[in-house]
PDB file of C-alpha atoms in Angstrom:
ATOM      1  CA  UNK A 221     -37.699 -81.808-116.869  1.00 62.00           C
ATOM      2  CA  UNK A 222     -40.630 -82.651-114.569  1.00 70.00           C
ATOM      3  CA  UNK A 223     -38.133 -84.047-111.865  1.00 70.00           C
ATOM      4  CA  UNK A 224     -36.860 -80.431-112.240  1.00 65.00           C
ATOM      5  CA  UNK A 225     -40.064 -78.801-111.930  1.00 71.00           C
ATOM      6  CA  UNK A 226     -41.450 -81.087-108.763  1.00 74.00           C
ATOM      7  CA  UNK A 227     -37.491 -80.349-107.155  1.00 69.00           C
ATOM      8  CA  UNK A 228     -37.790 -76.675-107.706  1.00 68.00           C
ATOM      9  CA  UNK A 229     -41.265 -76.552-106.383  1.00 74.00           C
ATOM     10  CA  UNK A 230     -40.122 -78.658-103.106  1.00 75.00           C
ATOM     11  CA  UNK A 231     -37.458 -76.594-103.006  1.00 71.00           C
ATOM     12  CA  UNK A 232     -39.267 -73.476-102.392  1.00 72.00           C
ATOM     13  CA  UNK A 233     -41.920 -74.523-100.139  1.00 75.00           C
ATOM     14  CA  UNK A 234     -39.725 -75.426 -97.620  1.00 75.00           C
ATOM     15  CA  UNK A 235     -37.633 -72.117 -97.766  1.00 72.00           C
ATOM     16  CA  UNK A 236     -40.806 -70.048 -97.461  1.00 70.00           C
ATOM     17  CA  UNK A 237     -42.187 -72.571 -94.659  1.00 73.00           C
ATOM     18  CA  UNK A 238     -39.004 -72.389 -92.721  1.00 71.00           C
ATOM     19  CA  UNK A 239     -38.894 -68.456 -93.215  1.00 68.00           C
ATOM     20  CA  UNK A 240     -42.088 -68.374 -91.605  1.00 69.00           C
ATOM     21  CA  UNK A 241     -42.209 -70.415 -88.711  1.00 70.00           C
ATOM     22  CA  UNK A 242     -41.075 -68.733 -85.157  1.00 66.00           C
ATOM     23  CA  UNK A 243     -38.227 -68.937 -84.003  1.00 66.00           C
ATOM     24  CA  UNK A 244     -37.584 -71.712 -81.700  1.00 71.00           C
ATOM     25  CA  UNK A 245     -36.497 -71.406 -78.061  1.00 73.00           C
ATOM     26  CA  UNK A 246     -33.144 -72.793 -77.220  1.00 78.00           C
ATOM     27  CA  UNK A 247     -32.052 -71.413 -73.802  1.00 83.00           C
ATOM     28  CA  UNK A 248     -34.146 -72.362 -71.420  1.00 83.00           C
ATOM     29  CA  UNK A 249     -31.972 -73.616 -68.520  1.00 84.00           C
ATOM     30  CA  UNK A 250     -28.003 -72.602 -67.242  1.00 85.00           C
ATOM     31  CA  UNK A 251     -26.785 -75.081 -69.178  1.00 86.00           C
ATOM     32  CA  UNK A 252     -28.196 -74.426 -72.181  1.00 87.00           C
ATOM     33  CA  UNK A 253     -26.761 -71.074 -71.772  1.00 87.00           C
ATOM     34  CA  UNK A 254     -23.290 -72.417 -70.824  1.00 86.00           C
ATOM     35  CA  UNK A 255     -23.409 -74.422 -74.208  1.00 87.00           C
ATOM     36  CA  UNK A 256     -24.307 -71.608 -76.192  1.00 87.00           C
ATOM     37  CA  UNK A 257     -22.262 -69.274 -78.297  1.00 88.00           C
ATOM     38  CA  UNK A 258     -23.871 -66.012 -76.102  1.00 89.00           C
ATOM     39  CA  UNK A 259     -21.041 -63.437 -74.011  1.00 90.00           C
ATOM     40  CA  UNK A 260     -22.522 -63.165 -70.129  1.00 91.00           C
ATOM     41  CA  UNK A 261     -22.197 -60.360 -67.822  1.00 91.00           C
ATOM     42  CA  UNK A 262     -23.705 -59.526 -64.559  1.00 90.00           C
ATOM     43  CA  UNK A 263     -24.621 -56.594 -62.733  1.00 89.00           C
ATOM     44  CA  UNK A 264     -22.574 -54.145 -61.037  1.00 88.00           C
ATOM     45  CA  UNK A 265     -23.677 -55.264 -57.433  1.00 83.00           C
ATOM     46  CA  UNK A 266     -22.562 -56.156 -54.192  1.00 83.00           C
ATOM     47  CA  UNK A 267     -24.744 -59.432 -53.825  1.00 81.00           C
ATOM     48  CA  UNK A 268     -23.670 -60.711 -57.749  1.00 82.00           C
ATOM     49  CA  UNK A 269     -20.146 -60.855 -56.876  1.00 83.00           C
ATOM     50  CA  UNK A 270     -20.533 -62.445 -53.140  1.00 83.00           C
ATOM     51  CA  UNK A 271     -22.984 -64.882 -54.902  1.00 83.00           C
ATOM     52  CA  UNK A 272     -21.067 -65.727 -58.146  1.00 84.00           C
ATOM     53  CA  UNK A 273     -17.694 -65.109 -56.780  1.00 82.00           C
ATOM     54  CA  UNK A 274     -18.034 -67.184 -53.495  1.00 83.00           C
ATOM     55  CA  UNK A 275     -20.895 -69.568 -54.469  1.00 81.00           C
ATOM     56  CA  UNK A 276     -20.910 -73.479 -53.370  1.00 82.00           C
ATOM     57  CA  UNK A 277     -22.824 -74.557 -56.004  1.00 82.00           C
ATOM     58  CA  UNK A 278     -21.288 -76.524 -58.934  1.00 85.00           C
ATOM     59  CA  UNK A 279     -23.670 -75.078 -61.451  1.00 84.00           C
ATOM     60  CA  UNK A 280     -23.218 -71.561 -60.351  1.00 83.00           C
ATOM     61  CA  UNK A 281     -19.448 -71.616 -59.832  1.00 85.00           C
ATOM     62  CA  UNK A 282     -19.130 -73.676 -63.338  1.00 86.00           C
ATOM     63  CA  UNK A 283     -21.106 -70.921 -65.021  1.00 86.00           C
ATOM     64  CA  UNK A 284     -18.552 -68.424 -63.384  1.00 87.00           C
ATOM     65  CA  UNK A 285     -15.090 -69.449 -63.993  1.00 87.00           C
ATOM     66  CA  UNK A 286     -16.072 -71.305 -67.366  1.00 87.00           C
ATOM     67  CA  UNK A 287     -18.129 -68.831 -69.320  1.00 87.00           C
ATOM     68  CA  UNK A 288     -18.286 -65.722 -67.361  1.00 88.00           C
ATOM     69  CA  UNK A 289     -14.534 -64.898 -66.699  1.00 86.00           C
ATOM     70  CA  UNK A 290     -12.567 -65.991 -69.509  1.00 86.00           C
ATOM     71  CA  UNK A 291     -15.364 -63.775 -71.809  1.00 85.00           C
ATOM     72  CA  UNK A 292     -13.946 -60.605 -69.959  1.00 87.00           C
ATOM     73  CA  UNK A 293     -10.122 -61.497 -68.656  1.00 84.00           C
ATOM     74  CA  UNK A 294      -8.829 -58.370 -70.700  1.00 85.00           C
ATOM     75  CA  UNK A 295     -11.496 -55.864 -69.523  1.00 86.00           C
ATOM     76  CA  UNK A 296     -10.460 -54.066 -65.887  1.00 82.00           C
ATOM     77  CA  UNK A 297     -13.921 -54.231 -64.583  1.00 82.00           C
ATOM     78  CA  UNK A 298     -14.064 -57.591 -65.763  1.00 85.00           C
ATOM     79  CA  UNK A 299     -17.727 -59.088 -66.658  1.00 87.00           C
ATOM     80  CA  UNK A 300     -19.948 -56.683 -64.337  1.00 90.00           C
ATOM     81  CA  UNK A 301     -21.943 -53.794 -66.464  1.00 91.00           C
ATOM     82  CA  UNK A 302     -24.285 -51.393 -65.339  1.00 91.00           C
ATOM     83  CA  UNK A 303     -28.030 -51.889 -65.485  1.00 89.00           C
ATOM     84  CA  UNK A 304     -28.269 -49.841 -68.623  1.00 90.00           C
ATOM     85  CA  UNK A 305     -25.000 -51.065 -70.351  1.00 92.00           C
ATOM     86  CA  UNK A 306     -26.620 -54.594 -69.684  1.00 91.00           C
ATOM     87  CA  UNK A 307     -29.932 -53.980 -71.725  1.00 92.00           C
ATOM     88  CA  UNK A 308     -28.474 -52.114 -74.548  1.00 92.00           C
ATOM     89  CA  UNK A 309     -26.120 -54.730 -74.686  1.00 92.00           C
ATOM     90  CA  UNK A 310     -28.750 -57.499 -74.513  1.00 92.00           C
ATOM     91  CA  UNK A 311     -30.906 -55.504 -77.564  1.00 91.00           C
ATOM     92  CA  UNK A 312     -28.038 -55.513 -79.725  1.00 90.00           C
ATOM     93  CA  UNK A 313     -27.821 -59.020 -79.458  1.00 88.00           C
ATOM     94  CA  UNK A 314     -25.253 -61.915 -78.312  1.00 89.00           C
ATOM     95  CA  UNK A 315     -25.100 -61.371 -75.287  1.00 92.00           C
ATOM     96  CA  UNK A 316     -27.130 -62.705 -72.036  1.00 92.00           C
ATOM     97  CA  UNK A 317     -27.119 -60.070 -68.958  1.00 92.00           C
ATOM     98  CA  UNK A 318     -27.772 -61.342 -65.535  1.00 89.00           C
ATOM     99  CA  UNK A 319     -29.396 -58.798 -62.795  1.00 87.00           C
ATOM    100  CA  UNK A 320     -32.865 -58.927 -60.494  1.00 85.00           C
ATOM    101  CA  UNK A 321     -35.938 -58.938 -62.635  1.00 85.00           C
ATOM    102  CA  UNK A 322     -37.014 -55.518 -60.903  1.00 84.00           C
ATOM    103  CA  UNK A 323     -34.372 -53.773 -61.988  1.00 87.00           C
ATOM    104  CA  UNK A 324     -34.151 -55.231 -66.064  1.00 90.00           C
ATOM    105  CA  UNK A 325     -38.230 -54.848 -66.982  1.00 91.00           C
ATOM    106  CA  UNK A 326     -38.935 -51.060 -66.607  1.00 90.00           C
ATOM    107  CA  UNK A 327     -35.906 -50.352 -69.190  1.00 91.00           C
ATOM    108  CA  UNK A 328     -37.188 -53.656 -71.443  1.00 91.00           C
ATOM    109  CA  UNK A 329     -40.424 -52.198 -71.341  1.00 89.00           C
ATOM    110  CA  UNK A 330     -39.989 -48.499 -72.306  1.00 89.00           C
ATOM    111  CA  UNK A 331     -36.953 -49.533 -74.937  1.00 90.00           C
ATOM    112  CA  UNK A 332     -37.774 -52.603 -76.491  1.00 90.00           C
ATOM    113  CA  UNK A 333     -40.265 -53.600 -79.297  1.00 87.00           C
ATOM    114  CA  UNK A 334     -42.921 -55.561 -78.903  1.00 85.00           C
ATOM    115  CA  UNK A 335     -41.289 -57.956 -80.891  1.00 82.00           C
ATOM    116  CA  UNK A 336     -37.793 -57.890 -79.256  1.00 86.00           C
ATOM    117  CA  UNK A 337     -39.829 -58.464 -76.379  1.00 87.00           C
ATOM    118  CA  UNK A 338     -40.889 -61.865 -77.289  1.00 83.00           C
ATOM    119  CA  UNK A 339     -37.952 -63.128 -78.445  1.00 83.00           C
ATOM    120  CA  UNK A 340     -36.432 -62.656 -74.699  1.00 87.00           C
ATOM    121  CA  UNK A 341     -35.666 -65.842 -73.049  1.00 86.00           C
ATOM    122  CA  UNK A 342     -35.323 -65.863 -69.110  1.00 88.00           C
ATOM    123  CA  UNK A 343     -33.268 -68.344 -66.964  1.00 87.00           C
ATOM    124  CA  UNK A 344     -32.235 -68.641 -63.127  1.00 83.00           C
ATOM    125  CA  UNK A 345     -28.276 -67.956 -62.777  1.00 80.00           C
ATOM    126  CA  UNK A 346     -28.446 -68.706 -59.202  1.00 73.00           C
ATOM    127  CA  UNK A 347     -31.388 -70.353 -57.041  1.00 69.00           C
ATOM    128  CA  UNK A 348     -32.782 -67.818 -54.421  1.00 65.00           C
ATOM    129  CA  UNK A 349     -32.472 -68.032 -50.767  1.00 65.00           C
ATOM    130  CA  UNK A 350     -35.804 -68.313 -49.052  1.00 66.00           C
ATOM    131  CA  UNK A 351     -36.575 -65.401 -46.267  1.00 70.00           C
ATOM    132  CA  UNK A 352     -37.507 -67.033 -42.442  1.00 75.00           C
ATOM    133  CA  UNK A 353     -38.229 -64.616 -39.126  1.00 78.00           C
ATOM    134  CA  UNK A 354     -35.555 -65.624 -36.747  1.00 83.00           C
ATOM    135  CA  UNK A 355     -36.965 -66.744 -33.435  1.00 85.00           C
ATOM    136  CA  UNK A 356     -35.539 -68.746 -30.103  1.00 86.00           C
ATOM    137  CA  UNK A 357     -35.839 -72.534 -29.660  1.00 84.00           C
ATOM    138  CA  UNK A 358     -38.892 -73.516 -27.889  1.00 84.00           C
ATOM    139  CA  UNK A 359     -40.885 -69.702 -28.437  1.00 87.00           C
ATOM    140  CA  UNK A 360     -43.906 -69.356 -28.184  1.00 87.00           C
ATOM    141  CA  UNK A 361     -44.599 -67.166 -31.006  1.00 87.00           C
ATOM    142  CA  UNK A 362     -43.558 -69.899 -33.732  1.00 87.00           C
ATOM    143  CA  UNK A 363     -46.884 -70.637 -34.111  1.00 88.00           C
ATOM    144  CA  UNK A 364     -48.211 -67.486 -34.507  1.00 88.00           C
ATOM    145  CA  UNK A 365     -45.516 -66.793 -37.284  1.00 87.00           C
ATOM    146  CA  UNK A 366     -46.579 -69.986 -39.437  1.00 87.00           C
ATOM    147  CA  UNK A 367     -50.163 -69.491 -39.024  1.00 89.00           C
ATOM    148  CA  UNK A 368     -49.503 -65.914 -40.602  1.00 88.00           C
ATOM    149  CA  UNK A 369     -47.554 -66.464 -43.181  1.00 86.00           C
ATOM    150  CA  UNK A 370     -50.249 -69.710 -44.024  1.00 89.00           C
ATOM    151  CA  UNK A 371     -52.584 -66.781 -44.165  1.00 91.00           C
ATOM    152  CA  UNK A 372     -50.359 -64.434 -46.299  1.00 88.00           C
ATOM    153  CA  UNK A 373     -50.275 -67.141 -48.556  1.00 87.00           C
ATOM    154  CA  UNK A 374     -54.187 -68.121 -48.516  1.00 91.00           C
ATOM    155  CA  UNK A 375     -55.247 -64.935 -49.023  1.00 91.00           C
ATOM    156  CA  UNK A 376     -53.290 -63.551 -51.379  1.00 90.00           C
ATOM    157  CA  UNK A 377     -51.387 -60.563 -49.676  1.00 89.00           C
ATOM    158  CA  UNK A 378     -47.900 -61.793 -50.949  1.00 84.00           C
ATOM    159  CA  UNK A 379     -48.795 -61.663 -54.014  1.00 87.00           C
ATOM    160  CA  UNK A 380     -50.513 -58.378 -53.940  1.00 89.00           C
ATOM    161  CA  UNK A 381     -47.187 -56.714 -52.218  1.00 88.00           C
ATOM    162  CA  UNK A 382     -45.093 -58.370 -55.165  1.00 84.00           C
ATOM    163  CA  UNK A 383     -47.702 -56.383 -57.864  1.00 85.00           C
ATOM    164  CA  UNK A 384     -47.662 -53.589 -56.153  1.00 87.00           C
ATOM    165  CA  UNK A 385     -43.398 -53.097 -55.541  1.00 86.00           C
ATOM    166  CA  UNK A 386     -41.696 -55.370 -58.217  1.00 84.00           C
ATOM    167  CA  UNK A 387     -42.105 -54.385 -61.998  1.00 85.00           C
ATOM    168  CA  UNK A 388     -44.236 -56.667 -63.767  1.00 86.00           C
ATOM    169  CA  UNK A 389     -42.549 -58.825 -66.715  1.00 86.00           C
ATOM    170  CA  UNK A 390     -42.728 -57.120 -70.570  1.00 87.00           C
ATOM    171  CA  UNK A 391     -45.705 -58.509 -72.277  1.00 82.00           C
ATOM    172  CA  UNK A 392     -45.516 -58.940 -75.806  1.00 79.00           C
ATOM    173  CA  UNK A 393     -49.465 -59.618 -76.333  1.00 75.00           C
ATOM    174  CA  UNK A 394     -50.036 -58.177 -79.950  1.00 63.00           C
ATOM    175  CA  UNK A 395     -47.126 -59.063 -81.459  1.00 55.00           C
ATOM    176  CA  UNK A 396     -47.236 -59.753 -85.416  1.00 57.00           C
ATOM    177  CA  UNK A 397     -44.244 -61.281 -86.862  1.00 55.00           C
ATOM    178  CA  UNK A 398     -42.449 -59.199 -89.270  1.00 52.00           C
ATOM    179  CA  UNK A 399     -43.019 -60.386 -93.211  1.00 53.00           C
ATOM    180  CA  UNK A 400     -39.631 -61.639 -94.608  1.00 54.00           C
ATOM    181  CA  UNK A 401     -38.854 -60.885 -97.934  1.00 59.00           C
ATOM    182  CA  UNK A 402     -37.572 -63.878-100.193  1.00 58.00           C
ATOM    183  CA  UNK A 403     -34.858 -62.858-102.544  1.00 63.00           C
ATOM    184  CA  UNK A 404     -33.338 -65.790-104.849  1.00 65.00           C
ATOM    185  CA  UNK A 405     -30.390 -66.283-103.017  1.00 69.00           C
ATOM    186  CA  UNK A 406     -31.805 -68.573-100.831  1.00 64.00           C
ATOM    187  CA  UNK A 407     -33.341 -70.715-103.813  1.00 66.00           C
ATOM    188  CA  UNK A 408     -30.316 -70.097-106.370  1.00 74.00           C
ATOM    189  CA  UNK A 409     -29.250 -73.560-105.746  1.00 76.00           C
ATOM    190  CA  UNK A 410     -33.166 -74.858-106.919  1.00 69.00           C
ATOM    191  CA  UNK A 411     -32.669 -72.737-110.237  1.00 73.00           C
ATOM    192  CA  UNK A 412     -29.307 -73.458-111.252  1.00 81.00           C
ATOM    193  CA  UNK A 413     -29.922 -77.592-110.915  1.00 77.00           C
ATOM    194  CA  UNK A 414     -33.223 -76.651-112.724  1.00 75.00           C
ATOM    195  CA  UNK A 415     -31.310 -74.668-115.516  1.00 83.00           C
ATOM    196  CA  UNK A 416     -28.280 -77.295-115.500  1.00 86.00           C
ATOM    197  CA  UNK A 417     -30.485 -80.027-116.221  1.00 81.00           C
ATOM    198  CA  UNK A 418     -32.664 -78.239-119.592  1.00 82.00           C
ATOM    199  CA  UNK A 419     -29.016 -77.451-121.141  1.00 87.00           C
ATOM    200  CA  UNK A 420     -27.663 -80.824-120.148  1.00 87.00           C
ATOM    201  CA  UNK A 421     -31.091 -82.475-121.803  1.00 84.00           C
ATOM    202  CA  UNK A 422     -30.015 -79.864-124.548  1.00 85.00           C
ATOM    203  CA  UNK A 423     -27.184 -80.554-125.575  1.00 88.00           C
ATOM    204  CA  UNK A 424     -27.873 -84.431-125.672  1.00 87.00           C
ATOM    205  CA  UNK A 425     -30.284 -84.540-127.770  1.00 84.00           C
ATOM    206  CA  UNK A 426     -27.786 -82.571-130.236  1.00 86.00           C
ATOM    207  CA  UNK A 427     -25.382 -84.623-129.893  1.00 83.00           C
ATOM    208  CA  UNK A 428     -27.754 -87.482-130.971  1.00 83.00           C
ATOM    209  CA  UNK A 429     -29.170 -85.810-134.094  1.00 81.00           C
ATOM    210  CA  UNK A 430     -25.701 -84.425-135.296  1.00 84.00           C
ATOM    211  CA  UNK A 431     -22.885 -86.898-133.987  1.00 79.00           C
ATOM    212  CA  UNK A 432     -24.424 -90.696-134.006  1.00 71.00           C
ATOM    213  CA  UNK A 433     -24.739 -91.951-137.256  1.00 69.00           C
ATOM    214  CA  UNK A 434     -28.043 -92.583-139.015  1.00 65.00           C
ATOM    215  CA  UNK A 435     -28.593 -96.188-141.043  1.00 62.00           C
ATOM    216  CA  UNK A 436     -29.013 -95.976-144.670  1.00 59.00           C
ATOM    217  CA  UNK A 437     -31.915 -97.591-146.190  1.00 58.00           C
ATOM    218  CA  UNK A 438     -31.503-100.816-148.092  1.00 52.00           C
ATOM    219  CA  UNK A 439     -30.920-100.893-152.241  1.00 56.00           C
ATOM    220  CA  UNK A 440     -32.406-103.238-154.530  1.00 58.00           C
ATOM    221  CA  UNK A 441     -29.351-105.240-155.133  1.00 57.00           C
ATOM    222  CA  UNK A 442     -28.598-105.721-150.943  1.00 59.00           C
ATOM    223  CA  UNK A 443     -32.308-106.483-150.655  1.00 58.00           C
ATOM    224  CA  UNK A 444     -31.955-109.165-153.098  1.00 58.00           C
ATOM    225  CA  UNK A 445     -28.892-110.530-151.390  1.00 65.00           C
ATOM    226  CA  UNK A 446     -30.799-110.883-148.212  1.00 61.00           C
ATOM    227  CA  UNK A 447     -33.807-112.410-149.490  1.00 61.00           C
ATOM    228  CA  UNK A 448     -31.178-115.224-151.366  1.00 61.00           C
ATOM    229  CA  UNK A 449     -29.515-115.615-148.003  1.00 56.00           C
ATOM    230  CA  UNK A 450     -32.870-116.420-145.599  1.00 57.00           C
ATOM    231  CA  UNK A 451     -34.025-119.113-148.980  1.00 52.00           C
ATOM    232  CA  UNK A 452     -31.047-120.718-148.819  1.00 54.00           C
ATOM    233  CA  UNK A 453     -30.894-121.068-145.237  1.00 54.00           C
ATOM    234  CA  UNK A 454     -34.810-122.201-145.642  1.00 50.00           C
ATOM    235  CA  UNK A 455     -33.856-125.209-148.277  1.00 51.00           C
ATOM    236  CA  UNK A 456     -31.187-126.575-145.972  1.00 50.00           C
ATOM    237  CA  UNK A 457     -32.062-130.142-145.790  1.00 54.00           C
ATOM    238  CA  UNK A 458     -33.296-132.112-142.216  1.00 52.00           C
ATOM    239  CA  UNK A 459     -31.112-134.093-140.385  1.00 53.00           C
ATOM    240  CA  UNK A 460     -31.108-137.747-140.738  1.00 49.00           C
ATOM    241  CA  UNK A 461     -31.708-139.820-137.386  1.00 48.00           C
ATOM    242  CA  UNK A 462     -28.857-142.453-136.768  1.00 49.00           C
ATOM    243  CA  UNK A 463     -31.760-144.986-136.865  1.00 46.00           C
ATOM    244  CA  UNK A 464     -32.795-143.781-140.949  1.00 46.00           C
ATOM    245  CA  UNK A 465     -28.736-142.946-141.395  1.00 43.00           C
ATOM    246  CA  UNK A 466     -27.642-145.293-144.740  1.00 43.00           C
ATOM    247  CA  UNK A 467     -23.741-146.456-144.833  1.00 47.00           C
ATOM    248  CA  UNK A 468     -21.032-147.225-147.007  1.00 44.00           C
ATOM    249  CA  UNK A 469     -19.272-150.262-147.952  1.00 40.00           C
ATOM    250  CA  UNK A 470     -16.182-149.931-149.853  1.00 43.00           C
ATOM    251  CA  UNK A 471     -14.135-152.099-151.410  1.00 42.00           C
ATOM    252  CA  UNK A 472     -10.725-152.628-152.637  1.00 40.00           C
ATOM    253  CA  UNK A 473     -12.658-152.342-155.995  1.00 44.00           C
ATOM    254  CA  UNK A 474     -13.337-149.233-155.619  1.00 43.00           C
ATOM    255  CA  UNK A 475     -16.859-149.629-155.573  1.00 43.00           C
ATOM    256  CA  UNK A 476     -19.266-149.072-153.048  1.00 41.00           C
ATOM    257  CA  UNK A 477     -23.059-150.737-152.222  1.00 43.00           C
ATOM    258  CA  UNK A 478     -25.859-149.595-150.155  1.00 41.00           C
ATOM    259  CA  UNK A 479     -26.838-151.629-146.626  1.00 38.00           C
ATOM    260  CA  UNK A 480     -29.660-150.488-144.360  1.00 39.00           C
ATOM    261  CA  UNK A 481     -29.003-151.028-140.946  1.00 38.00           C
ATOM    262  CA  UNK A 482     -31.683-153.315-139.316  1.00 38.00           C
TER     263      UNK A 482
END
């Protein structure tokens, strides 16, 4: 009954402990999303499809014509949504939606909880191109261009013209995890071993006061039979050594004398 108890108690603890802890991360690169169970569909746009559709990369071709098409073979736009087919999509879960981050945050941030928020994940499909200024061989001005964008850099102007015309990312600051309620499904199997073992301990112990046979106590006349039995066995004379051991002669006579061996 107390291995019960202490099995019950374990039991429980770790079903509230694991109903409280967050919930873990486990997309954070393409292939973790290509190894996931998740349906993924890209934006209607003219740079997904040259990207996606005509892309060099094994990763981003893989991702493609591995997970991507065969998800939407039977649909005649085939996997490319609309910005706001993507996020309601993407809220009501199982699905991962692949567009600019300018263009998903504003919806994620006017539609989303603060809670849905957090539990976004956010992965590169496809690695960006950098931007150059194209310039002759052997100009003059090539100098001028790297000590300005050095200076862009230094003093923050980049940055400040990526504030000002990209949407920032959702915060979810403030966000309290909802209180799950514990039924006793979850620890039904804890109760029924608990309850299986007091009837099993039950119905053992009736067994052993009705079914197995209790011993009699003893009468006079067997306790006298016993105590003759252990003073018999107590007068039972000592072996003789062969050294003390006495013989027998016998004769044709019939008679018989006593020698000592010596």
């Amino acid at each position: 009954m107390l291995l019960g108890i202490m099995l019950q108690s374990f039991y429980t603890s770790a079903i509230v402990s694991t109903l409280l802890k967050p919930i873990p991360r486990t997309i954070r690169s393409v292939q973790d999303l290509m190894s996931s169970p998740l349906t993924v569909g890209l934006e209607e746009f003219v740079y997904n499809r040259a990207v996606f559709q005509n892309s060099t990369d094994p990763l981003t071709s893989g991702m493609y014509k591995r997970k991507i098409l065969p998800a939407w073979k039977d649909r005649p736009e085939g996997a490319f949504f609309s910005a706001a087919e993507g996020v309601v999509r993407v809220r009501r879960g199982g699905f991962a939606f692949g567009s600019e981050a300018s263009t998903l945050y504003p919806p994620i941030e006017n539609t989303f909880s603060v809670e849905e928020k957090c539990s976004l994940s956010e992965v590169e499909l496809a690695a960006g191109n950098g931007n150059a200024a194209p310039i002759p061989k052997e100009s003059p001005f090539k100098e001028l261009f790297s000590r300005g964008y050095v200076l862009m850099l230094e003093r923050g102007l980049r940055d400040r013209n990526r504030r000002r015309w990209s949407a920032p990312k959702p915060s979810c600051k403030g966000a309290r995890r909802a209180l799950t309620a514990v039924g006793l499904d979850p620890i039904f199997p804890a109760h029924a071993l608990l309850l299986l073992g007091l009837v099993s301990a039950f119905l053992m112990l009736l067994h052993e006061r009705c079914c197995t046979p209790t011993p009699r106590p003893a009468t006079s006349a067997t306790a006298a039979r016993r105590r003759g039995k252990t003073a018999r066995r107590k007068r039972k004379p000592k072996r003789k050594t062969s050294m003390e051991a006495w013989g027998t002669l016998s004769h044709s006579n019939g008679c018989a004398k006593d020698f000592s061996l010596s």
